[in-house]
Each structure stands twice: as structure tokens, then as C-alpha cells.
């Protein structure tokens, strides 16, 4: 399976480059950044220069020589916009070009002005006041941890821990041991439970973001901050121990994890994210390999069986939820109900699934 997985990943890269020629997208968009981290992993293991060129095409379009970023404005305070910054560390490491260092500093400056909830968590965006979204933990904290580590800002580690602790506590859903998509600490939003502030359901991809955020942030927390490392490792063991309980007979996960309503469906992006987190957690020793390797193998086999198909030499990952969110006030359709999560469009080769799949394929060992 290891060889098959890598060959599939190569074809998937080639399909993305063919379907999105030249540049993956002309938007400073978090999922493009995630997908291109996958391209970097593939470049490093295969040596295929076209993968590296594809990464440079995107970032050369956006990053100016003075480190400013085309279309990016930190005053919007959208934490999703931080995620592409993870690629800038890779480019700085590869090229040494000063513009990447300046762009990293620009993104880091947003976190200095990002509003916070009363509990100390970053708002997800200006338009989502006092709201903690699990998506935002992935967008911000691995970047922040690497910035703290490589740019000598050790004072940031405690802030990073706060983001995880608040998110974990505020979104935890006792009925299933998993996590709600978001929490409104003001308890005012139409989608929020008036008693807890939590959204109503456990969206698969939001829990996937949380799992990946934990294992990716741990890469950059130094050993001397073992207090933080152990807290995050314990947190990961807690979440992944409950995630695997909702793995289905095919080895994959559903759009809403704890629901088996007839219109719920096996969803590819969260399944790839959980497989990625399982694989990395095992490889790094954060979770017990003897316990979790069977779940990982079942997940990889299931992803290949349920979601991956080949057509005319191109690879497609099906059953990807295109998008899901909550609010804002002027978008009452996004109310966090089961009906809402089942209503969002489904598409092939969504970058939010492709990226984790590519990275996992370069690191997976049976």
C-alpha cells in the first residue's frame, strides 16, 4: 500500500496542476496553502521539480520584494489568512530570500492585533466577534509556534497553549466526547446554544483541523517547554481516542461525526485529516502505535477504496464537502443544524483533503 499511496499522490499532484494550470488559485487562500505544503512534501520525496515550481508560482504572485502580500490586509483580522504563512518558512529555508522573512513578520503582526474573547482565544474573524472556531486553531497555532521557535519569541508559547486550552474546553461536547464546530462566548449568535455557546453539531472537518493543529504545533514546541508539550499530547490522545470510535466499517468518517441520519455521508476531507493526524501521531510517538496502527491502516485502505478514483490517467478524490461555516448574522442559512451540514455542496479534489493526503502519502509506512 505504501507504494500505491505514493503513486496515487503523484498522479493527484499532476491532476491538480493540469486542472489548475500555472497557479493553483489567485487568492490568498488557506486551503491553497495547505495543498502546497503537500506539494512541498511530494517534491522533497520525489525530486520532481515541477512540484516546486508550482509552489513558487503561487507565492511569487503574492509576495512582493518588500514582504507585503498581494490582497492581504491584517486589519481584516481573518485568522484563515495566516495559514499560507506556513509555506513561507519552507521558502525561506529553501531560498534565504529576505522577502519571505518580511512576509512572515507581517503575518505575525496580525496576531498582535487579533481581538480576543473574554477567555483569551482569538476571534476567528472580525465578522465573528467573541467566537472560537476549531478551524482557526489550525490556521494560526502551527504558524505561531514555528515563528516563536525560529524567530526567537519564546514568550509566545504560553499564548499558544492558551488558544488550545480555551478551544478545547469551550467546544467539548460531552454527549460524544468530541468537539463542536465553534463556540460563541457571548452566547448571542443564532446558532449558539444559549447555555453553553456551542454550535449544535460535531462537523468532521472542524475536528480534523483540531487534530492536525495539535500534531503540527508540537513540531515547534521545544523540549524545555515540556509542560506545554505534555498538555498538547494529552489533548491529542483525548481527541483521537474518541475520533476512532466514529470510524465506520469502511475505515472513514462522516460529514457529521456522531450522526447516522440517512443523508449524512462519508466525507473525504475529514477522513484524510484524521489519517494524517493518526500517521503523524504514531510516527512522533504521541500515541500508542500498537493501539492506533490498525485504525490508521483501515483509514488509508478506506480512503483509497471509498474516495479515490482514476479517470483517463487522472486521480480524483470524491465526496469532499466544499465549505461549511456558522453565520454571520446576515447569513442565517449557516445555522449549524444537521440540515445545514447536509446541504453544502460536495465536490472532487478539494484542497482541504488533497493537502493532508499528499503529506500523509510521503510519511506513511505499513
Coordinates of C-alpha atoms in Angstrom, one line a residue:
X1 CA 0.0 0.0 0.0
X2 CA 2.9 2.4 0.7
X3 CA 4.0 2.3 -3.0
X4 CA 0.4 2.5 -4.2
X5 CA -0.2 5.5 -2.0
X6 CA 2.8 7.4 -3.2
X7 CA 2.0 6.7 -6.9
X8 CA -1.6 7.9 -6.3
X9 CA -0.2 11.0 -4.7
X10 CA 2.0 11.7 -7.7
X11 CA -1.0 11.4 -10.1
X12 CA -3.0 13.6 -7.8
X13 CA -0.4 16.3 -7.9
X14 CA -0.3 16.1 -11.7
X15 CA -4.1 16.2 -11.9
X16 CA -4.2 19.4 -9.7
X17 CA -1.5 21.0 -11.9
X18 CA -3.4 20.1 -15.1
X19 CA -6.8 21.2 -13.7
X20 CA -5.3 24.5 -12.2
X21 CA -2.5 25.3 -14.7
X22 CA 0.2 27.7 -13.9
X23 CA -1.1 28.8 -10.5
X24 CA -3.3 26.9 -8.1
X25 CA -5.5 29.9 -7.4
X26 CA -5.2 33.7 -7.5
X27 CA -6.5 34.1 -3.9
X28 CA -4.5 34.3 -0.7
X29 CA -6.5 31.3 0.5
X30 CA -5.8 28.9 3.4
X31 CA -6.6 25.7 1.6
X32 CA -4.3 26.5 -1.3
X33 CA -1.5 26.9 1.2
X34 CA -2.4 23.5 2.8
X35 CA -2.4 21.9 -0.6
X36 CA 1.0 23.4 -1.5
X37 CA 2.5 22.1 1.8
X38 CA 1.6 18.7 0.4
X39 CA 3.3 19.6 -2.9
X40 CA 6.4 20.5 -0.9
X41 CA 6.4 17.2 0.8
X42 CA 6.0 15.4 -2.5
X43 CA 8.8 17.5 -4.1
X44 CA 11.2 16.6 -1.2
X45 CA 10.5 12.8 -1.5
X46 CA 10.3 12.6 -5.3
X47 CA 12.6 15.4 -6.5
X48 CA 10.0 16.3 -9.1
X49 CA 10.9 20.0 -9.9
X50 CA 7.5 20.8 -11.4
X51 CA 6.0 20.5 -7.9
X52 CA 8.5 23.0 -6.5
X53 CA 7.9 25.4 -9.5
X54 CA 4.1 25.2 -8.8
X55 CA 4.7 26.3 -5.2
X56 CA 6.9 29.2 -6.4
X57 CA 4.3 30.3 -9.0
X58 CA 1.7 30.9 -6.2
X59 CA 4.0 32.7 -3.8
X60 CA 5.8 34.7 -6.5
X61 CA 2.4 36.0 -7.5
X62 CA 1.6 37.2 -3.9
X63 CA 4.8 38.1 -2.1
X64 CA 6.4 41.4 -3.1
X65 CA 10.1 42.2 -2.6
X66 CA 9.3 44.3 0.5
X67 CA 7.4 41.5 2.1
X68 CA 3.9 42.8 1.5
X69 CA 1.3 40.3 0.3
X70 CA -1.0 41.0 -2.6
X71 CA -4.6 41.3 -1.4
X72 CA -3.7 40.7 2.2
X73 CA -4.7 43.2 4.9
X74 CA -4.1 42.3 8.5
X75 CA -6.7 44.8 9.6
X76 CA -9.4 42.4 8.4
X77 CA -8.2 40.1 11.2
X78 CA -9.1 36.9 9.4
X79 CA -7.1 34.2 11.0
X80 CA -7.6 32.0 8.0
X81 CA -5.1 34.3 6.2
X82 CA -2.3 33.2 8.5
X83 CA -2.2 29.6 7.2
X84 CA -0.4 30.3 4.0
X85 CA 2.4 31.7 6.1
X86 CA 3.5 28.1 6.9
X87 CA 4.7 27.8 3.3
X88 CA 6.8 30.9 3.8
X89 CA 9.1 29.2 6.3
X90 CA 9.7 26.5 3.7
X91 CA 10.5 29.0 1.1
X92 CA 12.8 31.0 3.4
X93 CA 14.6 27.8 4.3
X94 CA 15.0 26.9 0.7
X95 CA 16.0 30.3 -0.8
X96 CA 17.1 32.5 2.1
X97 CA 15.2 35.4 0.4
X98 CA 14.5 38.3 2.7
X99 CA 11.1 38.9 1.3
X100 CA 9.8 35.7 2.8
X101 CA 11.1 36.7 6.2
X102 CA 9.4 40.1 6.0
X103 CA 6.2 38.4 4.9
X104 CA 6.3 36.1 7.9
X105 CA 6.8 39.1 10.2
X106 CA 3.8 40.8 8.5
X107 CA 1.6 37.8 9.2
X108 CA 2.9 37.5 12.8
X109 CA 1.9 41.2 13.3
X110 CA -1.7 40.3 12.7
X111 CA -1.7 38.1 15.8
X112 CA -0.6 41.0 17.9
X113 CA -3.8 42.9 17.0
X114 CA -6.2 39.9 16.7
X115 CA -9.1 40.5 19.0
X116 CA -9.7 38.0 21.8
X117 CA -12.7 36.6 23.6
X118 CA -13.1 37.1 27.3
X119 CA -11.3 33.7 27.8
X120 CA -8.3 34.8 25.8
X121 CA -9.0 33.0 22.5
X122 CA -8.5 34.8 19.2
X123 CA -11.7 35.8 17.4
X124 CA -12.0 33.8 14.2
X125 CA -12.5 36.9 12.1
X126 CA -13.7 40.5 12.7
X127 CA -17.1 39.4 11.4
X128 CA -17.3 36.6 14.1
X129 CA -16.8 38.5 17.4
X130 CA -16.1 36.5 20.5
X131 CA -16.2 33.2 18.5
X132 CA -13.7 30.4 18.8
X133 CA -13.7 28.1 15.8
X134 CA -11.7 24.9 15.7
X135 CA -10.7 25.8 12.1
X136 CA -8.8 28.8 13.4
X137 CA -6.6 26.8 15.8
X138 CA -5.1 25.1 12.7
X139 CA -4.8 28.3 10.8
X140 CA -3.0 30.2 13.5
X141 CA -1.2 28.0 16.0
X142 CA 1.3 25.9 14.0
X143 CA 2.4 29.1 12.3
X144 CA 2.7 30.9 15.6
X145 CA 4.7 28.0 17.1
X146 CA 7.2 27.9 14.3
X147 CA 7.5 31.7 14.4
X148 CA 8.2 31.6 18.1
X149 CA 10.7 28.8 17.6
X150 CA 12.7 30.1 14.6
X151 CA 12.3 33.9 15.2
X152 CA 13.2 33.7 18.9
X153 CA 9.9 34.7 20.5
X154 CA 9.7 32.2 23.4
X155 CA 7.1 34.4 25.2
X156 CA 4.6 33.3 22.6
X157 CA 4.5 29.6 23.8
X158 CA 2.1 30.4 26.7
X159 CA -0.2 32.3 24.3
X160 CA -0.3 29.3 22.0
X161 CA -1.2 27.0 24.9
X162 CA -4.0 29.3 25.9
X163 CA -5.5 29.1 22.4
X164 CA -5.7 25.3 22.6
X165 CA -6.9 25.1 26.2
X166 CA -9.7 27.6 25.6
X167 CA -10.8 26.0 22.3
X168 CA -10.8 22.5 23.8
X169 CA -12.7 23.5 26.9
X170 CA -15.3 25.7 25.1
X171 CA -16.1 23.3 22.2
X172 CA -16.1 20.0 24.1
X173 CA -19.3 18.1 23.6
X174 CA -19.9 15.7 26.5
X175 CA -22.6 13.7 24.7
X176 CA -20.0 12.1 22.4
X177 CA -16.5 13.1 23.6
X178 CA -15.9 15.1 20.5
X179 CA -15.9 18.8 19.7
X180 CA -18.5 21.3 18.4
X181 CA -17.5 23.3 15.3
X182 CA -17.4 26.6 17.3
X183 CA -18.3 28.4 20.4
X184 CA -19.7 31.9 20.8
X185 CA -18.6 33.1 24.3
X186 CA -21.2 35.8 24.2
X187 CA -23.9 33.2 23.6
X188 CA -25.7 35.7 21.4
X189 CA -25.4 34.1 17.9
X190 CA -28.5 32.4 16.4
X191 CA -26.5 29.2 16.0
X192 CA -25.2 29.0 19.6
X193 CA -26.7 27.0 22.4
X194 CA -28.0 29.7 24.9
X195 CA -26.5 27.8 27.9
X196 CA -23.1 26.8 26.5
X197 CA -22.5 29.0 23.5
X198 CA -21.5 25.9 21.5
X199 CA -22.8 25.2 18.0
X200 CA -25.1 22.3 17.7
X201 CA -23.2 19.6 15.9
X202 CA -19.8 17.9 15.5
X203 CA -18.6 18.7 12.0
X204 CA -16.0 16.2 10.8
X205 CA -13.6 18.7 9.3
X206 CA -13.5 21.0 12.3
X207 CA -12.4 18.2 14.5
X208 CA -9.9 17.3 11.7
X209 CA -8.5 20.8 11.8
X210 CA -8.1 20.5 15.6
X211 CA -6.3 17.1 15.4
X212 CA -3.9 18.4 12.7
X213 CA -3.3 21.6 14.7
X214 CA -2.1 19.6 17.7
X215 CA 0.4 17.4 15.9
X216 CA 1.7 20.3 13.7
X217 CA 2.1 22.7 16.6
X218 CA 4.1 20.1 18.6
X219 CA 6.8 20.2 15.9
X220 CA 7.8 23.6 17.2
X221 CA 7.4 23.5 20.9
X222 CA 10.9 23.0 22.4
X223 CA 11.7 20.2 24.8
X224 CA 12.3 22.7 27.6
X225 CA 8.6 23.6 27.5
X226 CA 7.6 20.0 28.3
X227 CA 4.7 21.4 30.3
X228 CA 3.1 22.7 27.1
X229 CA 4.2 19.6 25.1
X230 CA 2.6 17.2 27.5
X231 CA -0.6 19.2 27.7
X232 CA -0.9 19.1 23.9
X233 CA 0.0 15.4 23.7
X234 CA -2.6 14.6 26.4
X235 CA -5.2 16.7 24.5
X236 CA -4.3 14.8 21.3
X237 CA -4.7 11.4 23.0
X238 CA -8.1 12.5 24.3
X239 CA -9.5 13.7 20.9
X240 CA -8.0 10.9 18.7
X241 CA -9.2 8.3 21.2
X242 CA -12.7 9.5 20.7
X243 CA -12.4 10.1 16.9
X244 CA -11.5 6.5 16.2
X245 CA -14.8 5.4 17.9
X246 CA -16.6 7.0 15.0
X247 CA -14.6 5.4 12.2
X248 CA -17.1 3.4 10.1
X249 CA -16.8 -0.1 8.7
X250 CA -15.1 1.1 5.6
X251 CA -12.4 2.9 7.7
X252 CA -13.6 6.5 7.0
X253 CA -15.6 9.2 8.8
X254 CA -18.8 11.1 8.2
X255 CA -19.7 14.8 7.4
X256 CA -21.2 15.0 10.9
X257 CA -19.2 12.5 13.0
X258 CA -21.8 11.3 15.6
X259 CA -24.8 11.2 13.3
X260 CA -26.1 8.3 11.1
X261 CA -29.0 10.1 9.5
X262 CA -29.7 8.7 6.1
X263 CA -28.5 11.9 4.3
X264 CA -25.2 12.0 6.2
X265 CA -22.3 10.8 4.1
X266 CA -18.8 9.5 4.1
X267 CA -16.7 12.7 3.8
X268 CA -13.2 12.7 2.3
X269 CA -11.5 15.8 3.8
X270 CA -12.0 14.9 7.4
X271 CA -11.1 11.3 6.7
X272 CA -7.8 12.4 5.2
X273 CA -7.2 14.8 8.1
X274 CA -7.7 12.1 10.7
X275 CA -5.5 9.7 8.8
X276 CA -2.8 12.4 8.6
X277 CA -3.1 13.1 12.3
X278 CA -3.0 9.4 13.2
X279 CA 0.0 8.8 11.0
X280 CA 2.0 11.7 12.4
X281 CA 0.9 11.0 16.0
X282 CA 2.2 7.4 15.6
X283 CA 5.4 8.4 13.9
X284 CA 6.2 11.1 16.5
X285 CA 5.4 8.8 19.4
X286 CA 2.5 10.9 20.7
X287 CA 0.1 8.0 20.7
X288 CA 0.5 4.2 21.2
X289 CA 1.4 2.7 17.9
X290 CA 0.1 -0.8 18.8
X291 CA -3.3 0.7 19.6
X292 CA -3.6 3.1 16.7
X293 CA -1.9 1.5 13.7
X294 CA -4.9 -0.7 12.9
X295 CA -7.1 2.4 12.8
X296 CA -4.6 4.1 10.5
X297 CA -4.3 1.2 8.1
X298 CA -8.1 0.9 8.0
X299 CA -8.3 4.6 7.3
X300 CA -5.8 4.5 4.5
X301 CA -7.4 1.5 2.9
X302 CA -10.8 3.1 3.3
X303 CA -9.7 6.4 1.7
X304 CA -8.3 4.6 -1.3
X305 CA -11.4 2.4 -1.6
X306 CA -14.2 4.9 -0.9
X307 CA -12.9 8.3 -2.2
X308 CA -10.1 7.8 -4.8
X309 CA -10.9 7.0 -8.4
X310 CA -8.9 7.2 -11.6
X311 CA -10.3 8.5 -14.9
X312 CA -8.2 8.8 -18.0
X313 CA -5.0 8.7 -16.0
X314 CA -6.1 11.5 -13.6
X315 CA -6.9 11.0 -9.9
X316 CA -9.9 12.4 -8.2
X317 CA -10.8 12.4 -4.5
X318 CA -14.6 12.4 -4.3
X319 CA -17.1 13.3 -1.5
X320 CA -15.3 16.4 -0.4
X321 CA -17.5 19.0 1.5
X322 CA -16.7 22.2 -0.3
X323 CA -17.4 24.5 2.7
X324 CA -19.2 24.9 6.0
X325 CA -19.5 27.7 8.4
X326 CA -21.6 29.4 11.0
X327 CA -23.3 32.7 10.5
X328 CA -22.6 35.7 10.5
X329 CA -25.8 37.5 11.3
X330 CA -26.7 38.2 7.7
X331 CA -26.4 34.5 6.7
X332 CA -29.0 32.7 8.8
X333 CA -28.8 29.6 6.5
X334 CA -25.5 28.7 8.2
X335 CA -27.2 27.8 11.4
X336 CA -25.2 24.6 12.4
X337 CA -28.1 22.2 12.1
X338 CA -27.9 18.8 10.6
X339 CA -29.9 20.0 7.7
X340 CA -27.4 22.8 7.1
X341 CA -24.3 20.5 7.1
X342 CA -26.0 18.1 4.7
X343 CA -26.9 21.0 2.3
X344 CA -23.5 22.3 1.5
X345 CA -22.0 21.4 -1.9
X346 CA -19.9 18.3 -2.4
X347 CA -17.0 18.3 -4.9
X348 CA -13.9 16.5 -6.1
X349 CA -10.3 17.2 -5.2
X350 CA -10.9 19.8 -2.5
X351 CA -7.6 21.2 -1.4
X352 CA -8.5 20.7 2.3
X353 CA -8.4 16.9 1.7
X354 CA -5.7 16.8 -1.0
X355 CA -3.1 18.5 1.1
X356 CA -3.3 16.1 4.1
X357 CA -3.4 13.2 1.7
X358 CA -0.3 14.2 -0.1
X359 CA 1.7 14.8 3.2
X360 CA 0.5 11.5 4.6
X361 CA 1.5 9.6 1.5
X362 CA 5.1 10.8 1.9
X363 CA 5.3 9.7 5.5
X364 CA 3.1 6.5 5.6
X365 CA 4.8 3.2 6.4
X366 CA 2.8 0.0 6.7

